[in-house]
Amino acid sequence: MSSSEQLEEFMNGLIRRNPGEPEFHQAVHEVAQHILPFIQANPKYEKAQILQRLTEPDRIVSFRVCWEDDEGSVRTQRGYRVQHSNAIGPYKGGIRFHDNVTQSILKFLAFEQTFKNSLTGLPMGGGKGGSDFNPKGKSDREIMRFCQSFMTELCRHIGPFTDVPAGDIGVGGREISYMFGQYKRIRNEFTGVLTGKGLAFGGSEIRVEATGYGVVYFMEDMLAQKGEKLEGKVCAVSGSGNVAQYAVEKLLALGAKVITMSDSSGAIHDPDGITTEKLAFIKHLKEVKRGRISEYCDEYPNARYLDGKRPWGVPCDLAFPCATQNEISGEDATLLVQNGCKGVSEGANMPSTKEAIDTFQKARIMFAPSKAANAGGVAVSGLEMTQNSMRLSWSREELNQRLRAIMGDIHRKCVQYGKSDDGHVDYLKGANIAGFVKVADAMLAYGVI
Ligand code: NDP
Ligand code: 2IT
């Protein structure tokens, strides 16, 4: 059977067993295209049916979450935890609160997380959770009541040696604090059961910055591989949440020019460049006021607001999608390449559609897939777990150095498995195979379980 026939047969079976889950199918396809030929060349994995086993989560729990809004009305949401694989460590991965959360989205995220966590080199398995709760426009007290109710159910499924959740879209420091408080209260134990905690109660320096910084460090390494630098490069960033804010912060620190950011309503294009002061305005707007990115143009009238649009039509040298899945379509990718974009580092999880990835790869531009490029966040989460276990805290400098070293190491592994004879590096292939090998070897060692 040819490798394309083998892939088709594998995907047909997966789609049959997981109907109505397009994001999960997409994430598996992205990995299987490289892993199936790799398995064929390494038959020990085939006999043990490793990919078949890895595409079936260890378990999925789903539960009802009831809470009372400020008007006293009862609201009902659905909560989930997808425990994908604990082959190389406790389940580990974020919690997402967004009204579009479905089982398919959490399954794709948990699947990706297993490979990403393996790439960090730290002992963490993969998981993801969340709820279709929409935090937009909710008061702090409503957020608190929802988080407490969510944790009341979730707490029976997690633990510092079992499953360690963290933040993701719609879940930042405020939500982690409410959830940690509730876990501590119910279980009467103070343990590292969540990461992304406040510095006063077991959190780690650099965790807030880690994902965004890591995305930029990875781009720095891809450029260095070609003898180039970030300095002076024009960058388009999407999103204006945690990952986007700190990607922009690091880009500015390394001398790049950032001209776009966005939210789910639209994008801003600032031809003068977003400065440190302008970024402070955005951080306050999003973290304190919880306002819309369009307000940036009221403050800085030289900037344009692109209502309902994403930033990919604005010419740039480098693109950093840091908002959500499938935010770069095939047409967006064509436009980026036509406008001279030479590299993409994915801050969000699976922000590029299949068509977009095909376009980037055909154009042979640098393309860093999310499981490699955004692994800095979970890597520092892993270091938060280490610090919690040791009951001590490392300094900012120490953690930033460790983060930088881990991102460099992930880049090296991608080159090891993704470099072809002509010197071109397929980072997607490299990340998929490097992430797979460690998990697969652990599974082989355990026998059939
Ligand atoms: P935040 O909630 O802090 O920010 C999300 C940003 O993306 C906001 O600007 C939001 O706009 C925008 N956004 C959300 N949903 C959509 C949508 N459907 N369409 C367009 N824009 C959207 O989340 P994070 O910054 O933490 O996460 C961003 C991405 O990075 C996600 O893909 C996440 O999985 C990934 N990631 C996060 C990590 C972390 O440590 N936080 C680690 C690794 C990956 P609005 O304000 O309008 O909702
Ligand atoms: O997608 C991700 O890697 C995250 N949301 C962070 C997970 C974590 O456990 O820090």
Coordinates of C-alpha atoms in Angstrom, one line a residue, residues 216-367:
V216 CA 9.5 34.5 19.5
Y217 CA 12.5 32.5 20.7
F218 CA 11.5 29.7 18.3
M219 CA 11.4 32.2 15.4
E220 CA 14.7 33.6 16.5
D221 CA 16.2 30.1 16.2
M222 CA 14.6 29.5 12.8
L223 CA 16.1 32.8 11.5
A224 CA 19.5 32.0 13.0
Q225 CA 19.4 28.7 11.1
K226 CA 19.3 30.8 7.9
G227 CA 21.9 33.3 9.3
E228 CA 19.2 36.0 9.8
K229 CA 18.0 38.1 12.8
L230 CA 14.7 39.4 14.1
E231 CA 15.9 42.9 14.3
G232 CA 14.1 45.2 11.9
K233 CA 11.6 42.6 10.7
V234 CA 8.0 43.7 10.2
C235 CA 5.7 41.4 12.1
A236 CA 1.9 40.8 12.0
V237 CA 0.5 39.4 15.3
S238 CA -3.1 38.2 15.8
G239 CA -4.9 38.1 19.1
S240 CA -4.5 40.5 22.0
G241 CA -4.7 38.0 24.9
N242 CA -2.0 36.4 27.0
V243 CA 0.0 34.8 24.2
A244 CA -0.2 37.8 21.8
Q245 CA 0.7 40.4 24.4
Y246 CA 3.9 38.7 25.5
A247 CA 4.9 37.7 21.9
V248 CA 4.7 41.4 21.1
E249 CA 6.7 42.3 24.2
K250 CA 9.5 40.0 23.2
L251 CA 9.4 41.1 19.5
L252 CA 9.9 44.7 20.6
A253 CA 12.7 43.7 23.0
L254 CA 14.5 42.0 20.1
G255 CA 14.1 45.0 17.8
A256 CA 11.3 43.9 15.5
K257 CA 8.5 46.1 14.4
V258 CA 4.9 44.9 15.2
I259 CA 2.1 46.4 13.1
T260 CA -1.0 44.4 13.9
M261 CA -3.0 42.8 16.7
S262 CA -6.6 41.7 16.9
D263 CA -9.5 40.2 18.8
S264 CA -12.6 38.3 17.8
S265 CA -14.3 41.5 16.6
G266 CA -11.5 42.7 14.2
A267 CA -7.9 43.8 13.8
I268 CA -5.8 47.0 14.2
H269 CA -3.1 48.0 11.8
D270 CA -0.7 50.6 13.2
P271 CA 1.8 51.5 10.4
D272 CA 3.9 53.4 13.0
G273 CA 4.4 50.2 14.9
I274 CA 3.2 49.2 18.3
T275 CA 5.6 50.6 21.0
T276 CA 6.1 49.5 24.6
E277 CA 3.8 52.3 25.7
K278 CA 1.1 51.3 23.2
L279 CA 1.4 47.7 24.4
A280 CA 0.9 48.8 28.0
F281 CA -2.4 50.4 26.8
I282 CA -3.5 47.1 25.2
K283 CA -2.6 45.1 28.4
H284 CA -4.7 47.5 30.5
L285 CA -7.5 47.5 27.9
K286 CA -7.6 43.6 27.9
E287 CA -6.7 42.7 31.4
V288 CA -8.3 45.4 33.5
K289 CA -11.0 47.1 31.4
R290 CA -11.8 43.9 29.4
G291 CA -12.6 46.1 26.4
R292 CA -12.3 45.7 22.6
I293 CA -9.2 46.1 20.5
S294 CA -11.1 48.8 18.3
E295 CA -10.6 51.2 21.3
Y296 CA -6.8 51.3 20.3
C297 CA -7.7 53.4 17.3
D298 CA -9.5 56.0 19.5
E299 CA -6.3 56.3 21.5
Y300 CA -3.9 56.2 18.5
P301 CA -5.8 57.7 15.5
N302 CA -3.0 56.9 13.0
A303 CA -4.0 53.2 13.3
R304 CA -6.7 51.7 11.2
Y305 CA -9.4 49.4 12.5
L306 CA -10.2 46.4 10.2
D307 CA -13.7 45.6 11.4
G308 CA -14.5 41.9 11.4
K309 CA -11.1 41.1 9.7
R310 CA -8.0 39.2 10.6
P311 CA -4.5 40.8 10.1
W312 CA -3.3 38.6 7.3
G313 CA -3.9 41.1 4.4
V314 CA -1.3 43.5 5.9
P315 CA 2.1 43.0 4.3
C316 CA 4.7 41.7 6.8
D317 CA 8.0 39.7 6.9
L318 CA 6.8 37.4 9.7
A319 CA 3.4 36.3 11.0
F320 CA 2.5 35.2 14.6
P321 CA -1.0 33.8 14.8
C322 CA -1.8 34.0 18.5
A323 CA -5.6 34.0 18.7
T324 CA -7.3 30.6 18.0
Q325 CA -7.6 27.5 15.8
N326 CA -8.1 27.8 12.0
E327 CA -7.6 31.6 12.0
I328 CA -5.4 31.4 8.8
S329 CA -7.3 30.1 5.8
G330 CA -5.8 28.9 2.5
E331 CA -6.6 32.3 1.0
D332 CA -5.0 34.2 3.9
A333 CA -1.9 32.1 3.5
T334 CA -1.7 32.8 -0.2
L335 CA -2.0 36.5 0.6
L336 CA 0.7 36.4 3.2
V337 CA 3.1 34.6 0.9
Q338 CA 2.3 36.9 -2.0
N339 CA 3.0 39.9 0.2
G340 CA 6.5 38.6 1.1
C341 CA 5.9 36.8 4.4
K342 CA 9.0 34.6 5.0
G343 CA 8.1 32.9 8.3
V344 CA 5.2 31.8 10.6
S345 CA 5.5 30.9 14.2
E346 CA 2.2 29.5 15.6
G347 CA 1.3 30.9 19.1
A348 CA -2.2 29.6 19.0
N349 CA -3.0 25.9 18.8
M350 CA -3.6 24.8 15.2
P351 CA -4.2 28.3 13.9
S352 CA -3.4 27.3 10.3
T353 CA -5.9 25.3 8.2
K354 CA -4.6 22.3 6.2
E355 CA -4.8 24.5 3.1
A356 CA -2.7 27.2 4.8
I357 CA 0.0 24.8 5.8
D358 CA 0.1 23.3 2.3
T359 CA 0.6 26.9 1.0
F360 CA 3.4 27.7 3.4
Q361 CA 5.2 24.4 2.7
K362 CA 4.8 24.8 -1.1
A363 CA 6.4 28.2 -0.8
R364 CA 9.1 26.7 1.4
I365 CA 8.8 29.5 4.0
M366 CA 9.8 28.8 7.6
F367 CA 6.7 27.3 9.3

